[in-house]
Amino acid sequence: MKNVRIFFTKSGRMKFVSHLDMNRFMSRALKRAEIPIWYTEGYNPHPYINFALPLSLGFEGRYEIMDIKTEDEIGFDEIFKRLSAVCPDGIKILSVSEPIDKTARIAFARFEIVFDTKSSVFFEHLQAFLDRESIVCTKTTKKGGSKEIDLAPKIRQKNISDNTLMLLLPAGPQENINPTLLLDAFFEQTDSEYVCYCVTRTEILDDGLNLFR
């Protein structure tokens, strides 16, 4: 059995494919590519597929990561070639390699948020909001409850250029902050009118702010 890590992008219409459906899609793609994927054991065996950090519905991703296991020593280049041949527009295989980092080390993600406006007033309000010492909002917990959190100290980096906001936020098994939580708070807590925006996750990083491998 061989551990394999696949890096890919998810864009265009594929951003509207949910995480659950993405799992099913990749399972079918691996089967079509005739990659000898390892199946779990037990009463209901299924192909072993693990996404390092699931992507929110509607987000694009430039550095997505999927782990699989293969039953024989098929080469990384061959997996890249076969899988690339069966992926549709919106999914591009970047590389295939042996896993280096454990997913438990994922700690941050970079996001690119492009707003459908060039209003200088809008971005002045956004900058002032991001510079607040405290940004309190309500977050839904995994158990369906809710709790108040302060987002201000969780924003590791922020930069506005033209109509684009770049953010570095906690992400991973320890803590995960969705940028829409911050943007919802901005529109709710300021006088700014709602503006459409597109979110792209550009990088997944470890606890040392290194690119996750």
GROMACS .gro file of C-alpha atoms in nm:
model
  213
    1MET     CA    1   0.000   0.000   0.000
    2LYS     CA    2   0.128   0.344  -0.097
    3ASN     CA    3   0.031   0.686   0.044
    4VAL     CA    4  -0.034   0.947  -0.225
    5ARG     CA    5  -0.104   1.320  -0.197
    6ILE     CA    6  -0.276   1.497  -0.488
    7PHE     CA    7  -0.272   1.877  -0.526
    8PHE     CA    8  -0.538   2.037  -0.746
    9THR     CA    9  -0.741   2.350  -0.818
   10LYS     CA   10  -1.117   2.386  -0.799
   11SER     CA   11  -1.274   2.673  -0.994
   12GLY     CA   12  -1.554   2.783  -1.225
   13ARG     CA   13  -1.873   2.581  -1.201
   14MET     CA   14  -1.700   2.321  -0.985
   15LYS     CA   15  -1.706   2.565  -0.691
   16PHE     CA   16  -2.077   2.487  -0.661
   17VAL     CA   17  -2.003   2.118  -0.597
   18SER     CA   18  -2.038   2.044  -0.225
   19HIS     CA   19  -1.774   1.863  -0.025
   20LEU     CA   20  -1.983   1.546  -0.011
   21ASP     CA   21  -2.038   1.549  -0.387
   22MET     CA   22  -1.671   1.630  -0.439
   23ASN     CA   23  -1.583   1.313  -0.254
   24ARG     CA   24  -1.814   1.115  -0.483
   25PHE     CA   25  -1.676   1.290  -0.792
   26MET     CA   26  -1.315   1.209  -0.704
   27SER     CA   27  -1.407   0.849  -0.629
   28ARG     CA   28  -1.554   0.815  -0.979
   29ALA     CA   29  -1.263   1.001  -1.139
   30LEU     CA   30  -1.010   0.769  -0.976
   31LYS     CA   31  -1.209   0.469  -1.098
   32ARG     CA   32  -1.226   0.607  -1.454
   33ALA     CA   33  -0.853   0.675  -1.443
   34GLU     CA   34  -0.800   0.308  -1.347
   35ILE     CA   35  -0.592   0.401  -1.046
   36PRO     CA   36  -0.565   0.101  -0.811
   37ILE     CA   37  -0.699   0.282  -0.507
   38TRP     CA   38  -0.706   0.102  -0.173
   39TYR     CA   39  -1.047   0.028  -0.021
   40THR     CA   40  -1.123   0.036   0.348
   41GLU     CA   41  -1.199  -0.292   0.517
   42GLY     CA   42  -1.514  -0.390   0.701
   43TYR     CA   43  -1.883  -0.437   0.629
   44ASN     CA   44  -1.908  -0.148   0.382
   45PRO     CA   45  -1.570  -0.100   0.209
   46HIS     CA   46  -1.516   0.226   0.021
   47PRO     CA   47  -1.219   0.392  -0.151
   48TYR     CA   48  -0.988   0.571   0.090
   49ILE     CA   49  -1.006   0.943   0.006
   50ASN     CA   50  -0.927   1.219   0.252
   51PHE     CA   51  -0.935   1.593   0.184
   52ALA     CA   52  -0.685   1.779   0.398
   53LEU     CA   53  -0.912   2.081   0.447
   54PRO     CA   54  -1.262   2.073   0.293
   55LEU     CA   55  -1.348   2.380   0.086
   56SER     CA   56  -1.667   2.574   0.157
   57LEU     CA   57  -1.941   2.561  -0.104
   58GLY     CA   58  -1.908   2.852  -0.346
   59PHE     CA   59  -1.536   2.904  -0.279
   60GLU     CA   60  -1.268   2.849  -0.541
   61GLY     CA   61  -0.941   2.685  -0.442
   62ARG     CA   62  -0.596   2.718  -0.596
   63TYR     CA   63  -0.421   2.475  -0.362
   64GLU     CA   64  -0.651   2.189  -0.269
   65ILE     CA   65  -0.518   1.867  -0.123
   66MET     CA   66  -0.649   1.512  -0.138
   67ASP     CA   67  -0.486   1.200   0.008
   68ILE     CA   68  -0.542   0.849  -0.124
   69LYS     CA   69  -0.382   0.509  -0.085
   70THR     CA   70  -0.299   0.279  -0.374
   71GLU     CA   71  -0.270  -0.098  -0.370
   72ASP     CA   72   0.042  -0.117  -0.584
   73GLU     CA   73   0.348   0.090  -0.667
   74ILE     CA   74   0.196   0.296  -0.948
   75GLY     CA   75   0.419   0.599  -1.006
   76PHE     CA   76   0.325   0.954  -0.914
   77ASP     CA   77   0.373   1.071  -1.274
   78GLU     CA   78   0.137   0.800  -1.398
   79ILE     CA   79  -0.130   0.898  -1.145
   80PHE     CA   80  -0.094   1.262  -1.254
   81LYS     CA   81  -0.129   1.168  -1.620
   82ARG     CA   82  -0.429   0.938  -1.577
   83LEU     CA   83  -0.622   1.163  -1.339
   84SER     CA   84  -0.560   1.477  -1.544
   85ALA     CA   85  -0.706   1.302  -1.847
   86VAL     CA   86  -1.045   1.240  -1.682
   87CYS     CA   87  -1.096   1.565  -1.488
   88PRO     CA   88  -1.343   1.820  -1.630
   89ASP     CA   89  -1.304   2.196  -1.664
   90GLY     CA   90  -1.280   2.343  -1.316
   91ILE     CA   91  -1.055   2.071  -1.176
   92LYS     CA   92  -0.685   2.087  -1.262
   93ILE     CA   93  -0.433   1.846  -1.114
   94LEU     CA   94  -0.125   2.044  -1.007
   95SER     CA   95   0.102   1.768  -0.883
   96VAL     CA   96   0.113   1.423  -0.722
   97SER     CA   97   0.367   1.330  -0.457
   98GLU     CA   98   0.432   1.147  -0.134
   99PRO     CA   99   0.275   1.316   0.171
  100ILE     CA  100   0.523   1.513   0.382
  101ASP     CA  101   0.316   1.687   0.651
  102LYS     CA  102   0.044   1.535   0.867
  103THR     CA  103  -0.295   1.705   0.830
  104ALA     CA  104  -0.293   1.779   1.203
  105ARG     CA  105  -0.029   2.045   1.128
  106ILE     CA  106  -0.262   2.253   0.913
  107ALA     CA  107  -0.310   2.581   1.098
  108PHE     CA  108  -0.380   2.866   0.853
  109ALA     CA  109  -0.520   2.948   0.510
  110ARG     CA  110  -0.484   3.247   0.280
  111PHE     CA  111  -0.792   3.388   0.112
  112GLU     CA  112  -0.839   3.625  -0.180
  113ILE     CA  113  -1.173   3.808  -0.175
  114VAL     CA  114  -1.268   4.012  -0.482
  115PHE     CA  115  -1.553   4.260  -0.439
  116ASP     CA  116  -1.782   4.372  -0.719
  117THR     CA  117  -1.715   4.741  -0.657
  118LYS     CA  118  -1.435   4.993  -0.686
  119SER     CA  119  -1.591   5.243  -0.444
  120SER     CA  120  -1.318   5.408  -0.238
  121VAL     CA  121  -1.571   5.480   0.039
  122PHE     CA  122  -1.661   5.110   0.063
  123PHE     CA  123  -1.298   5.006   0.108
  124GLU     CA  124  -1.234   5.287   0.358
  125HIS     CA  125  -1.519   5.146   0.567
  126LEU     CA  126  -1.384   4.793   0.525
  127GLN     CA  127  -1.034   4.895   0.631
  128ALA     CA  128  -1.166   5.078   0.935
  129PHE     CA  129  -1.369   4.771   1.030
  130LEU     CA  130  -1.071   4.537   0.996
  131ASP     CA  131  -0.860   4.773   1.209
  132ARG     CA  132  -1.101   4.755   1.504
  133GLU     CA  133  -0.953   4.630   1.830
  134SER     CA  134  -1.253   4.400   1.870
  135ILE     CA  135  -1.488   4.239   1.616
  136VAL     CA  136  -1.742   4.036   1.808
  137CYS     CA  137  -1.978   3.806   1.618
  138THR     CA  138  -2.176   3.487   1.671
  139LYS     CA  139  -2.039   3.160   1.535
  140THR     CA  140  -2.231   2.835   1.497
  141THR     CA  141  -2.066   2.544   1.677
  142LYS     CA  142  -2.024   2.190   1.542
  143LYS     CA  143  -2.303   2.072   1.771
  144GLY     CA  144  -2.549   2.323   1.626
  145GLY     CA  145  -2.525   2.575   1.906
  146SER     CA  146  -2.374   2.921   1.893
  147LYS     CA  147  -2.111   3.124   2.074
  148GLU     CA  148  -1.969   3.474   2.060
  149ILE     CA  149  -1.611   3.511   1.942
  150ASP     CA  150  -1.381   3.806   1.880
  151LEU     CA  151  -1.242   3.784   1.528
  152ALA     CA  152  -1.001   4.078   1.553
  153PRO     CA  153  -0.712   3.890   1.721
  154LYS     CA  154  -0.761   3.594   1.486
  155ILE     CA  155  -0.682   3.794   1.171
  156ARG     CA  156  -0.311   3.725   1.119
  157GLN     CA  157  -0.273   3.933   0.803
  158LYS     CA  158  -0.497   4.170   0.609
  159ASN     CA  159  -0.432   4.375   0.299
  160ILE     CA  160  -0.660   4.566   0.062
  161SER     CA  161  -0.543   4.639  -0.291
  162ASP     CA  162  -0.777   4.777  -0.558
  163ASN     CA  163  -1.098   4.575  -0.512
  164THR     CA  164  -0.930   4.275  -0.348
  165LEU     CA  165  -0.892   4.181   0.018
  166MET     CA  166  -0.622   3.932   0.118
  167LEU     CA  167  -0.666   3.755   0.451
  168LEU     CA  168  -0.469   3.505   0.656
  169LEU     CA  169  -0.698   3.321   0.897
  170PRO     CA  170  -0.682   3.018   1.128
  171ALA     CA  171  -0.779   2.697   0.948
  172GLY     CA  172  -0.752   2.331   1.035
  173PRO     CA  173  -0.844   2.081   1.305
  174GLN     CA  174  -0.769   2.314   1.596
  175GLU     CA  175  -0.959   2.622   1.477
  176ASN     CA  176  -1.125   2.719   1.153
  177ILE     CA  177  -1.245   3.071   1.070
  178ASN     CA  178  -1.452   3.109   0.754
  179PRO     CA  179  -1.395   3.452   0.592
  180THR     CA  180  -1.770   3.485   0.531
  181LEU     CA  181  -1.811   3.507   0.909
  182LEU     CA  182  -1.597   3.821   0.906
  183LEU     CA  183  -1.771   3.967   0.601
  184ASP     CA  184  -2.118   3.901   0.743
  185ALA     CA  185  -2.014   4.089   1.056
  186PHE     CA  186  -1.888   4.378   0.842
  187PHE     CA  187  -2.215   4.421   0.654
  188GLU     CA  188  -2.422   4.378   0.972
  189GLN     CA  189  -2.219   4.611   1.193
  190THR     CA  190  -2.152   4.898   0.950
  191ASP     CA  191  -2.359   5.123   0.726
  192SER     CA  192  -2.203   4.978   0.409
  193GLU     CA  193  -2.446   4.842   0.152
  194TYR     CA  194  -2.405   4.477   0.061
  195VAL     CA  195  -2.162   4.410  -0.225
  196CYS     CA  196  -2.123   4.078  -0.406
  197TYR     CA  197  -1.786   3.910  -0.369
  198CYS     CA  198  -1.595   3.597  -0.473
  199VAL     CA  199  -1.373   3.400  -0.234
  200THR     CA  200  -1.069   3.198  -0.337
  201ARG     CA  201  -0.856   2.999  -0.096
  202THR     CA  202  -0.507   3.044  -0.234
  203GLU     CA  203  -0.287   2.855   0.013
  204ILE     CA  204  -0.301   2.608   0.299
  205LEU     CA  205  -0.027   2.659   0.557
  206ASP     CA  206   0.121   2.475   0.855
  207ASP     CA  207   0.171   2.612   1.206
  208GLY     CA  208   0.496   2.777   1.097
  209LEU     CA  209   0.323   2.959   0.807
  210ASN     CA  210   0.495   2.729   0.558
  211LEU     CA  211   0.310   2.589   0.258
  212PHE     CA  212   0.152   2.260   0.363
  213ARG     CA  213   0.308   1.967   0.179
   0.00000   0.00000   0.00000
